[in-house]
Coordinates of C-alpha atoms in Angstrom, one line a residue:
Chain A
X125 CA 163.8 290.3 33.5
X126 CA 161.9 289.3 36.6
X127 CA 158.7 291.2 35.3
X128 CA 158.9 290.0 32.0
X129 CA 158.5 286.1 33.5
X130 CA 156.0 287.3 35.8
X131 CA 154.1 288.8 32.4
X132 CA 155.1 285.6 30.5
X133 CA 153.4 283.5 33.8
X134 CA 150.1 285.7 33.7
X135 CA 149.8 284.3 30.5
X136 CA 150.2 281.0 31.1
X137 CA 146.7 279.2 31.5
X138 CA 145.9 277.7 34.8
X139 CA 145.3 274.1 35.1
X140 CA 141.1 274.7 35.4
X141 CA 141.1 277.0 32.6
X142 CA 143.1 274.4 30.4
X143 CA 140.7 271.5 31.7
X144 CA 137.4 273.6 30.3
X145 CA 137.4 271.9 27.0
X146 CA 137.0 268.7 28.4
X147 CA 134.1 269.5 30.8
X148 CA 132.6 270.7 27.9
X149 CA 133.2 267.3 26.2
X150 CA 132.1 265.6 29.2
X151 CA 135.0 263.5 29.3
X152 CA 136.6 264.5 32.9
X153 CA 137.0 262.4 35.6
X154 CA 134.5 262.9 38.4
X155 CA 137.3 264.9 41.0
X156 CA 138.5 267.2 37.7
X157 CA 134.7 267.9 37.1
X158 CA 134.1 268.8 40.5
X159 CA 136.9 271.0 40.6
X160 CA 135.9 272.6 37.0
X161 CA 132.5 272.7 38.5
X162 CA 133.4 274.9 42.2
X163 CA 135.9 277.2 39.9
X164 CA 133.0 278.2 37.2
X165 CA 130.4 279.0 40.0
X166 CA 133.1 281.1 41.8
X167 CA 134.8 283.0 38.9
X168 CA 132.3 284.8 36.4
X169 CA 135.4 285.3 34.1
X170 CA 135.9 281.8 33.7
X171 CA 132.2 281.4 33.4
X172 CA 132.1 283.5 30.2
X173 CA 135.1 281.7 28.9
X174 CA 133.3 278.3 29.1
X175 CA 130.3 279.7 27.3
X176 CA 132.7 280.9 24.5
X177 CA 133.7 277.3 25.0
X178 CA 130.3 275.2 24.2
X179 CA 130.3 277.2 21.6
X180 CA 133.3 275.8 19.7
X181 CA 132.2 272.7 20.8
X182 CA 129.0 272.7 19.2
X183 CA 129.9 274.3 15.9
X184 CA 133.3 271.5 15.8
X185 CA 130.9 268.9 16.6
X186 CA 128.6 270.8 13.5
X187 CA 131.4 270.8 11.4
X188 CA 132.7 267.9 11.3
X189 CA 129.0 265.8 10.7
X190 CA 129.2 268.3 7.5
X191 CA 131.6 266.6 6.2
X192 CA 129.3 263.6 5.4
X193 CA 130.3 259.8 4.7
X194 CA 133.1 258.1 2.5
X195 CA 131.8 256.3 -0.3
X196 CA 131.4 252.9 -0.8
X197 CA 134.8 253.4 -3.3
X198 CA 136.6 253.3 0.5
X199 CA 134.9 249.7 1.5
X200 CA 135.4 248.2 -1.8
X201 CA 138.9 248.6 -1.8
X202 CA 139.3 247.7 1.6
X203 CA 137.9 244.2 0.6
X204 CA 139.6 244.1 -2.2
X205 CA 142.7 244.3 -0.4
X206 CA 141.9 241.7 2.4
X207 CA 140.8 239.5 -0.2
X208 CA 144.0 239.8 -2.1
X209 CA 145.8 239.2 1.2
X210 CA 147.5 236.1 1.6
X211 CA 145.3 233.2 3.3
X212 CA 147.8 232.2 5.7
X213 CA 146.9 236.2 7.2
X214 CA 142.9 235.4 6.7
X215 CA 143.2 232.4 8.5
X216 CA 145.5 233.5 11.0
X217 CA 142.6 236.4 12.0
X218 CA 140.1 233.5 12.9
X219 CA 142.4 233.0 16.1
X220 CA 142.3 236.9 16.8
X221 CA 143.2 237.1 21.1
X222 CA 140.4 237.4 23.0
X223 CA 140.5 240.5 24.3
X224 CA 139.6 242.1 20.5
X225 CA 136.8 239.3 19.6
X226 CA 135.5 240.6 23.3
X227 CA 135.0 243.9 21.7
X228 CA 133.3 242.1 18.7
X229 CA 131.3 240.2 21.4
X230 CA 130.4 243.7 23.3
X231 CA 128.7 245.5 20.3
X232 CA 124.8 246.2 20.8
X233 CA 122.1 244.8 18.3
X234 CA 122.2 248.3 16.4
X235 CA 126.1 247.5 15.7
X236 CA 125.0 244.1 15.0
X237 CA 122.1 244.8 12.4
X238 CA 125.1 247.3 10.7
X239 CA 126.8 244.6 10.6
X240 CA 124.1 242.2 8.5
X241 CA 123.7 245.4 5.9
X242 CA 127.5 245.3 5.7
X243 CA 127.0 242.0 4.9
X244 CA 124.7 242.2 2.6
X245 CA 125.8 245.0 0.8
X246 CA 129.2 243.2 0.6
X247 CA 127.7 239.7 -1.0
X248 CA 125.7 242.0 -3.5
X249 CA 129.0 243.7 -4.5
X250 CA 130.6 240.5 -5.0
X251 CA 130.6 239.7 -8.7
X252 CA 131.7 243.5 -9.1
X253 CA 134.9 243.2 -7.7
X254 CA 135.5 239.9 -9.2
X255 CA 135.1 241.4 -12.5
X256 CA 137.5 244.6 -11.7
X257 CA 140.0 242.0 -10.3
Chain B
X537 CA 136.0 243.5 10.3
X538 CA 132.4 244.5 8.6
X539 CA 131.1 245.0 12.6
X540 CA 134.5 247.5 13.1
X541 CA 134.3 249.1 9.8
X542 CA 130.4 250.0 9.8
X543 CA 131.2 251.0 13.3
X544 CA 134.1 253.3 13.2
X545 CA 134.6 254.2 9.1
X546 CA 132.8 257.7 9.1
X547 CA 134.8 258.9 12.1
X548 CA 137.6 257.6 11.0
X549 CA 137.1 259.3 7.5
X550 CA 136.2 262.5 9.2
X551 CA 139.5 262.7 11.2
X552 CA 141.6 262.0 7.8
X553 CA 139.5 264.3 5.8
X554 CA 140.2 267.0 8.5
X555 CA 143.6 266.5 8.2
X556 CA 144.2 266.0 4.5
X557 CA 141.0 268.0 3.6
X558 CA 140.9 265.9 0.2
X559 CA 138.3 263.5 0.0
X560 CA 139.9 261.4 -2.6
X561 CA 143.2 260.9 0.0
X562 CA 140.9 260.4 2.9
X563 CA 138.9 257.3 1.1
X564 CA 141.9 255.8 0.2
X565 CA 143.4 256.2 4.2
X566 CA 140.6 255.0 5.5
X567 CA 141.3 251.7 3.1
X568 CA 144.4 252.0 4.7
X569 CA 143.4 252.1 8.1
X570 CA 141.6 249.4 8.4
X571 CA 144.2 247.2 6.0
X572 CA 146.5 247.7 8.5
X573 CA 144.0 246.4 11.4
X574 CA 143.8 243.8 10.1
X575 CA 146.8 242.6 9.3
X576 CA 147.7 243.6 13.3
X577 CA 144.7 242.6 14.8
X578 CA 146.7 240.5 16.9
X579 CA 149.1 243.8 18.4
X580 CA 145.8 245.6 19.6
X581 CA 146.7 245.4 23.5
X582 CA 143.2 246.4 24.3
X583 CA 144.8 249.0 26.7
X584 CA 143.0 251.8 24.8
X585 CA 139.8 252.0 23.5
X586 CA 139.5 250.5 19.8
X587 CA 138.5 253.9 18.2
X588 CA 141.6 255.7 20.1
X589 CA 143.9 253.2 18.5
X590 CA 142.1 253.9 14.8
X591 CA 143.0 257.3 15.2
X592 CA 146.0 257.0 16.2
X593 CA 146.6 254.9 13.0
X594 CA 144.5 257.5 11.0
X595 CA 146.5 260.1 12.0
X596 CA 150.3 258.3 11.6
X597 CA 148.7 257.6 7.8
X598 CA 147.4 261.2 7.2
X599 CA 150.5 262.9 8.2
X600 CA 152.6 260.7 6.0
X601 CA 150.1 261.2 2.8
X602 CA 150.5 265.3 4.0
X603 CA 154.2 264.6 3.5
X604 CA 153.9 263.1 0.5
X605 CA 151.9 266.2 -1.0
X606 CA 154.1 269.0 1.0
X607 CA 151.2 271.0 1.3
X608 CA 152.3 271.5 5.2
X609 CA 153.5 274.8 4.4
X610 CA 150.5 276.1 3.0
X611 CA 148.8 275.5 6.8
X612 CA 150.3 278.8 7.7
X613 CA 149.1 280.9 4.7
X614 CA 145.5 279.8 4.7
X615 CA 145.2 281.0 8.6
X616 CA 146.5 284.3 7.0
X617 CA 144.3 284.8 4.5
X618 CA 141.3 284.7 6.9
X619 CA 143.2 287.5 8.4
X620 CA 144.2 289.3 5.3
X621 CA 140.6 288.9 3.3
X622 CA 138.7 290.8 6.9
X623 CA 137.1 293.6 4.3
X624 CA 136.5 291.8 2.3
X625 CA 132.5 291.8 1.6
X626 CA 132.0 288.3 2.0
X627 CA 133.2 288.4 5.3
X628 CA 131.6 291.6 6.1
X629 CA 128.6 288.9 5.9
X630 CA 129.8 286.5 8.3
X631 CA 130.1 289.2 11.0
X632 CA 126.5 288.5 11.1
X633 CA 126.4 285.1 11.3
X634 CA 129.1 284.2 14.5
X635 CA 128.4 280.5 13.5
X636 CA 129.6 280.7 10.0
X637 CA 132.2 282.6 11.4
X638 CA 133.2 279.7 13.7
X639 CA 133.5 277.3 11.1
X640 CA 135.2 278.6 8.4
X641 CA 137.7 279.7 11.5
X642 CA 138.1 276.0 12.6
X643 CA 138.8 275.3 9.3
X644 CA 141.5 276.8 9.0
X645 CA 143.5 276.6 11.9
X646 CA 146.8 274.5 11.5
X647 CA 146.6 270.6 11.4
X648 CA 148.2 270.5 14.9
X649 CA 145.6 272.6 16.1
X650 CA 142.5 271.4 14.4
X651 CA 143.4 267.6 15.3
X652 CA 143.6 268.6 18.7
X653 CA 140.2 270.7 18.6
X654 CA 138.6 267.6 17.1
X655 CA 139.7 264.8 19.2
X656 CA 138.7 266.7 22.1
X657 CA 135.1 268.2 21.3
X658 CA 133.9 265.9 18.0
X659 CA 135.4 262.7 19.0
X660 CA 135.5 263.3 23.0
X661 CA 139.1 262.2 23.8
X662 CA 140.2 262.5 27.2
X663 CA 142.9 264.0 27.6
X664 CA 145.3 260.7 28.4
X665 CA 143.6 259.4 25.2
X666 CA 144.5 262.7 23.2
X667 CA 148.3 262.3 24.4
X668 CA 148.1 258.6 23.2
X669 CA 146.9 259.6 20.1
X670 CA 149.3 262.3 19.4
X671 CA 152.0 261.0 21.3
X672 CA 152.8 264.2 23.5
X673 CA 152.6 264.8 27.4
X674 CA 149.2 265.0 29.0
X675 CA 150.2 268.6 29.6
X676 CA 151.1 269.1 26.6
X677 CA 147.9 268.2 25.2
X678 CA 146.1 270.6 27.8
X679 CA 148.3 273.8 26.9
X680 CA 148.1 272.9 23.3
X681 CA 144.4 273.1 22.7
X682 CA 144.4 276.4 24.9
X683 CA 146.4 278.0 22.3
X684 CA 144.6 276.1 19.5
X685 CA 141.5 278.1 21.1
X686 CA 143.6 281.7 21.3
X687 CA 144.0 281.4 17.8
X688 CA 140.9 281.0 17.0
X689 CA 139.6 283.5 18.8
X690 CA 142.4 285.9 16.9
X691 CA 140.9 284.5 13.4
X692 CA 137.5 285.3 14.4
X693 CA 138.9 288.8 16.1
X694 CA 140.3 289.2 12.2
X695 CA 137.1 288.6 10.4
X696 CA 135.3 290.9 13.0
X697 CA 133.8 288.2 15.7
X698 CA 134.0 289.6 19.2
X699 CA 133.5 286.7 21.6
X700 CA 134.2 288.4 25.0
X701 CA 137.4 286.0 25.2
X702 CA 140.7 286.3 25.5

């Protein structure tokens, strides 16, 4: 009994190996990195383990951008819908708290010219809808 | 909503697509998605980041269309037939080619594991914003992943891709 939980605990991960994934990612806070960090340069095992690592990082990350875009079926309906939604709701998201038209406020010019093609895109498609609707 | 849409859409579409893996059901949850932001626009906390709360949403709406289709069950004989098809000649192939390998392994993984997988590396959760998402415990999320990652280093072991781990 006893040496089947000590097999069952030698499989268990340790807490470094678990945290490899997200060094990878880069998404660690600075003490977990650090410790990730001092483990790899000590433990050649846990080395290779990481390289096997950034590898499944790279070919997710590969993956998933080969999966390509929605089309513009997805925003059209979306409109659709918020147009179709009652005003009282429309008006009701001019007052949205301030913490979310922050974020809005946050969003760099690249966002921002996104946004104007958006728009654009959106007035050209305009008469379209109206004529599914 | 245009600014949050152009912003966050193809991730967000990504993430559904993953998890459905129908592109007809992942336009339509990304409608969804963002209909429902909308209308809550007002709930968003601002806690989290914004694109940790769309997936969160994305996810809640992705498992429910899964639901809705039943196809759940099928998860667990696609990872076979990786496993099953290994002399097959096609796969023979992709012994060569590790990377092709990789990827048709990641793609078949369960949804639990291959929303965990691409939360962590494609859309760089942390790991508190991964248990917010998928509403488990932070160590939880950690152990999960690590056997997401021992499976699919069995898959790859199946279709003949020796990685030097486990």
């Amino acid at each position: 009994m006893m040496a089947l939980s000590k097999k069952m605990l030698e499989q268990e991960p340790s807490e470094i190996e678990t945290l490899l994934p997200w060094h990878a990612a880069g998404t660690l806070n600075a003490r977990d990195a650090r410790r990730v960090e001092e483990a790899l340069a000590r433990d050649p095992e846990l080395a290779r383990q990481y390289a096997v690592i950034r590898e499944e990082y790279a070919e997710t990350i590969a993956l998933n951008e080969s999966l390509g875009a929605p089309s513009a079926r997805a925003m059209q309906k979306l409109f659709a819908a918020i147009d179709a939604e009652p005003a009282r709701k429309a008006d009701a998201s001019l007052y949205l708290p301030s913490r979310f038209t922050g974020f809005f406020a946050s969003l760099s010019p690249r966002t921002l010219a996104c946004r104007r093609a958006l728009a654009h895109w959106r007035c050209c498609c305009r008469p379209q809808r109206s004529a599914w609707s | 909503m245009q600014v949050l849409y152009g912003r966050h859409h193809v991730r967000v579409f990504r993430f559904g697509l993953r998890l459905v893996r129908d592109e007809q059901i992942a336009e339509d949850l990304i409608s969804e998605v963002f209909l429902d932001v909308w209308r809550q626009a007002g709930k968003f906390e601002g806690r989290s980041a914004v694109s940790t709360w769309l997936l969160a949403i994305t996810r809640f709406k992705a498992l429910s269309a899964l639901r809705r289709r039943k196809d759940v069950e099928l998860e667990d004989d696609a990872a076979n037939a990786i496993e099953d098809t290994s002399d097959d000649p096609e796969v023979t192939v992709q012994k060569k080619d590790t990377s092709t390998a990789l990827r048709k392994c990641l793609s078949v993984l369960t949804a639990e594991h291959r929303e965990i997988v691409d939360l962590v590396y494609y859309h760089e959760k942390s790991v508190e914003e991964v248990a917010e998402i998928v509403g488990i415990p932070e160590n939880t999320v950690k152990t999960r992943l690590f056997y997401a990652r021992k499976k699919l280093a069995e898959l790859l072991k199946a279709a003949g891709v020796e990685r030097g781990w486990p």
